[in-house]
N, CA, C and O of each residue as an XYZ file, in Angstrom:
300
protein
N      78.151    136.413     91.423
C      79.473    136.090     90.901
C      80.458    135.896     92.053
O      80.252    136.375     93.168
N      81.494    135.201     91.752
C      82.514    134.874     92.733
C      83.610    135.942     92.731
O      83.735    136.718     91.784
N      84.397    135.968     93.805
C      85.554    136.860     93.844
C      86.689    136.325     92.967
O      87.630    137.053     92.648
N      86.595    135.069     92.586
C      87.593    134.425     91.747
C      87.397    134.904     90.306
O      86.324    134.717     89.733
N      88.419    135.515     89.724
C      88.320    136.055     88.358
C      88.815    135.077     87.303
O      88.948    135.449     86.138
N      89.088    133.839     87.685
C      89.568    132.824     86.755
C      88.481    132.536     85.718
O      87.381    132.125     86.087
N      88.769    132.744     84.410
C      87.748    132.494     83.393
C      87.381    131.017     83.272
O      86.342    130.684     82.701
N      88.225    130.127     83.804
C      87.925    128.698     83.789
C      86.873    128.327     84.820
O      86.321    127.227     84.782
N      86.595    129.234     85.734
C      85.606    129.001     86.780
C      84.228    129.313     86.194
O      83.977    130.441     85.771
N      83.337    128.323     86.169
C      82.022    128.525     85.562
C      81.223    129.623     86.249
O      80.347    130.225     85.628
N      81.508    129.894     87.509
C      80.783    130.954     88.215
C      81.084    132.323     87.613
O      80.321    133.265     87.826
N      82.164    132.450     86.877
C      82.555    133.726     86.279
C      82.073    133.876     84.838
O      82.358    134.884     84.191
N      81.352    132.891     84.337
C      80.908    132.938     82.946
C      79.424    133.277     82.866
O      78.674    133.005     83.804
N      78.997    133.868     81.757
C      77.570    134.154     81.582
C      76.754    132.858     81.603
O      77.223    131.823     81.129
N      75.539    132.912     82.148
C      74.707    131.722     82.268
C      74.448    131.066     80.915
O      74.368    129.840     80.832
N      74.316    131.861     79.856
C      74.067    131.314     78.522
C      75.242    130.447     78.060
O      75.049    129.389     77.461
N      76.450    130.908     78.345
C      77.640    130.155     77.941
C      77.732    128.849     78.724
O      78.033    127.801     78.152
N      77.478    128.905     80.016
C      77.517    127.705     80.859
C      76.462    126.705     80.379
O      76.721    125.503     80.312
N      75.271    127.211     80.046
C      74.202    126.347     79.555
C      74.602    125.668     78.252
O      74.354    124.477     78.067
N      75.220    126.423     77.351
C      75.659    125.877     76.076
C      76.691    124.765     76.281
O      76.636    123.729     75.617
N      77.621    124.984     77.195
C      78.647    123.979     77.503
C      77.992    122.741     78.102
O      78.323    121.615     77.730
N      77.056    122.952     79.035
C      76.397    121.841     79.713
C      75.598    120.985     78.743
O      75.498    119.773     78.933
N      75.029    121.587     77.711
C      74.228    120.844     76.745
C      75.060    119.854     75.935
O      74.516    118.927     75.334
N      76.367    120.048     75.918
C      77.234    119.111     75.198
C      77.391    117.802     75.961
O      77.936    116.834     75.431
N      76.921    117.768     77.190
C      76.911    116.526     77.957
C      78.272    115.955     78.261
O      78.418    114.733     78.303
N      79.262    116.771     78.473
C      80.596    116.298     78.822
C      81.434    115.843     77.645
O      82.544    115.346     77.836
N      80.934    115.999     76.441
C      81.707    115.603     75.272
C      82.831    116.601     75.047
O      82.633    117.810     75.160
N      83.991    116.092     74.734
C      85.147    116.955     74.508
C      84.919    117.857     73.299
O      84.277    117.462     72.326
N      85.446    119.055     73.374
C      85.305    119.993     72.263
C      86.336    119.737     71.174
O      86.211    120.243     70.059
N      87.356    118.949     71.502
C      88.369    118.611     70.501
C      88.509    117.097     70.431
O      88.104    116.384     71.349
N      89.066    116.629     69.370
C      89.252    115.192     69.182
C      90.729    114.817     69.324
O      91.171    113.811     68.771
N      91.480    115.616     70.057
C      92.902    115.353     70.212
C      93.194    114.511     71.430
O      92.287    113.954     72.049
N      94.448    114.424     71.764
C      94.851    113.719     72.966
C      95.352    112.314     72.710
O      95.262    111.778     71.605
N      95.876    111.747     73.763
C      96.505    110.430     73.702
C      95.538    109.354     73.224
O      95.906    108.500     72.417
N      94.297    109.392     73.723
C      93.321    108.349     73.389
C      92.958    108.324     71.915
O      92.546    107.286     71.396
N      93.105    109.452     71.236
C      92.733    109.491     69.820
C      93.905    109.179     68.893
O      93.745    109.170     67.672
N      95.074    108.925     69.461
C      96.259    108.646     68.641
C      96.209    107.245     68.053
O      95.491    106.370     68.538
N      96.976    107.060     67.016
C      97.182    105.749     66.425
C      97.758    104.815     67.503
O      98.654    105.224     68.241
N      97.266    103.582     67.610
C      97.748    102.656     68.653
C      99.265    102.462     68.653
O      99.864    102.329     69.720
N      99.894    102.444     67.480
C     101.348    102.282     67.430
C     102.059    103.496     68.027
O     103.084    103.358     68.694
N     101.502    104.691     67.781
C     102.082    105.916     68.349
C     101.919    105.906     69.865
O     102.826    106.322     70.587
N     100.762    105.431     70.361
C     100.549    105.322     71.804
C     101.596    104.408     72.432
O     102.177    104.740     73.465
N     101.835    103.259     71.805
C     102.818    102.304     72.322
C     104.213    102.922     72.348
O     104.973    102.737     73.298
N     104.531    103.656     71.290
C     105.849    104.299     71.203
C     106.048    105.275     72.363
O     107.094    105.276     73.012
N     105.032    106.104     72.617
C     105.123    107.090     73.689
C     105.123    106.394     75.052
O     105.910    106.742     75.932
N     104.237    105.411     75.220
C     104.139    104.714     76.501
C     105.431    103.976     76.847
O     105.790    103.861     78.019
N     106.124    103.480     75.832
C     107.360    102.741     76.081
C     108.479    103.636     76.603
O     109.482    103.145     77.122
N     108.307    104.952     76.464
C     109.319    105.890     76.957
C     109.211    106.099     78.466
O     110.097    106.706     79.067
N     108.154    105.611     79.076
C     108.014    105.700     80.529
C     107.986    107.113     81.070
O     108.578    107.372     82.118
N     107.333    108.022     80.409
C     107.224    109.403     80.883
C     108.322    110.317     80.376
O     108.265    111.526     80.602
N     109.307    109.778     79.707
C     110.412    110.608     79.210
C     109.976    111.505     78.063
O     110.670    112.467     77.733
N     108.824    111.202     77.444
C     108.329    112.028     76.348
C     107.712    113.321     76.860
O     107.521    114.271     76.101
N     107.403    113.351     78.148
C     106.772    114.531     78.742
C     107.773    115.668     78.845
O     108.946    115.460     79.154
N     107.290    116.869     78.581
C     108.161    118.031     78.743
C     108.381    118.316     80.219
O     109.374    118.941     80.593
N     107.459    117.860     81.057
C     107.585    118.032     82.504
C     107.345    119.458     82.940
O     107.402    120.393     82.141
N     107.077    119.605     84.212
C     106.826    120.927     84.767
C     108.015    121.448     85.554
O     108.116    122.647     85.813
N     108.908    120.558     85.931
C     110.026    120.938     86.795
C     111.331    120.371     86.258
O     111.346    119.364     85.552
N     112.413    121.032     86.604
C     113.730    120.470     86.343
C     113.949    119.355     87.359
O     113.670    119.544     88.542
N     114.441    118.204     86.926
C     114.681    117.122     87.887
C     115.585    117.585     89.025
O     116.621    118.208     88.792
N     115.190    117.279     90.245
C     115.985    117.627     91.416
C     115.821    119.054     91.901
O     116.448    119.438     92.888
N     114.992    119.856     91.234
C     114.825    121.243     91.658
C     114.046    121.304     92.974
O     113.347    120.360     93.342
N     114.180    122.417     93.664
C     113.461    122.597     94.921
C     111.948    122.561     94.700
O     111.215    122.000     95.514
N     111.482    123.155     93.606
C     110.043    123.130     93.321
C     109.560    121.705     93.104
O     108.468    121.344     93.545
N     110.362    120.898     92.430
C     109.985    119.503     92.193
C     109.922    118.749     93.514
O     109.009    117.955     93.738
N     110.894    118.999     94.386
C     110.899    118.328     95.693
C     109.682    118.737     96.515
O     109.045    117.906     97.163
N     109.370    120.024     96.479
C     108.210    120.535     97.223
C     106.918    119.915     96.700
O     106.072    119.481     97.483
N     106.767    119.875     95.379
C     105.556    119.307     94.788
C     105.460    117.815     95.088
O     104.380    117.304     95.382
N     106.584    117.126     95.013
C     106.602    115.697     95.306
C     106.259    115.373     96.738
O     105.624    114.357     97.020
N     106.683    116.245     97.655
C     106.392    115.993     99.064
C     104.926    116.187     99.391
O     104.429    115.641    100.376
N     104.218    116.972     98.559
C     102.792    117.180     98.775
C     101.994    115.958     98.356
O     100.913    115.697     98.883
N     102.542    115.206     97.395
C     101.858    114.013     96.932
C     100.463    114.322     96.464
O     100.266    115.237     95.664
N      99.498    113.584     96.941
C      98.111    113.784     96.539
C      97.305    114.586     97.528
O      96.075    114.544     97.507
N      97.984    115.320     98.400
C      97.257    116.092     99.415
C      96.470    117.235     98.784
O      96.848    117.776     97.745
N      95.397    117.577     99.421
C      94.542    118.662     98.940
C      95.143    119.991     99.370
O      95.552    120.164    100.518
N      95.188    120.931     98.422
C      95.761    122.236     98.781
C      94.691    123.203     99.178
O      94.989    124.350     99.511
């Protein structure tokens, strides 16, 4: 086992559970999300240009600036 206690880390899960997940072959466990929405609803949301997102940061906040400056760099 790993020192990482994150339950999302497969190394921290029982082998039987990991095997069960792997047998699904990458198929999503839920049928939700943007891709499953009605096409008209997708267009409505897409036309908002990201304004529909709740976002993770307040615009102009120091955390937002810090995250933006990292761009796509690996942490």
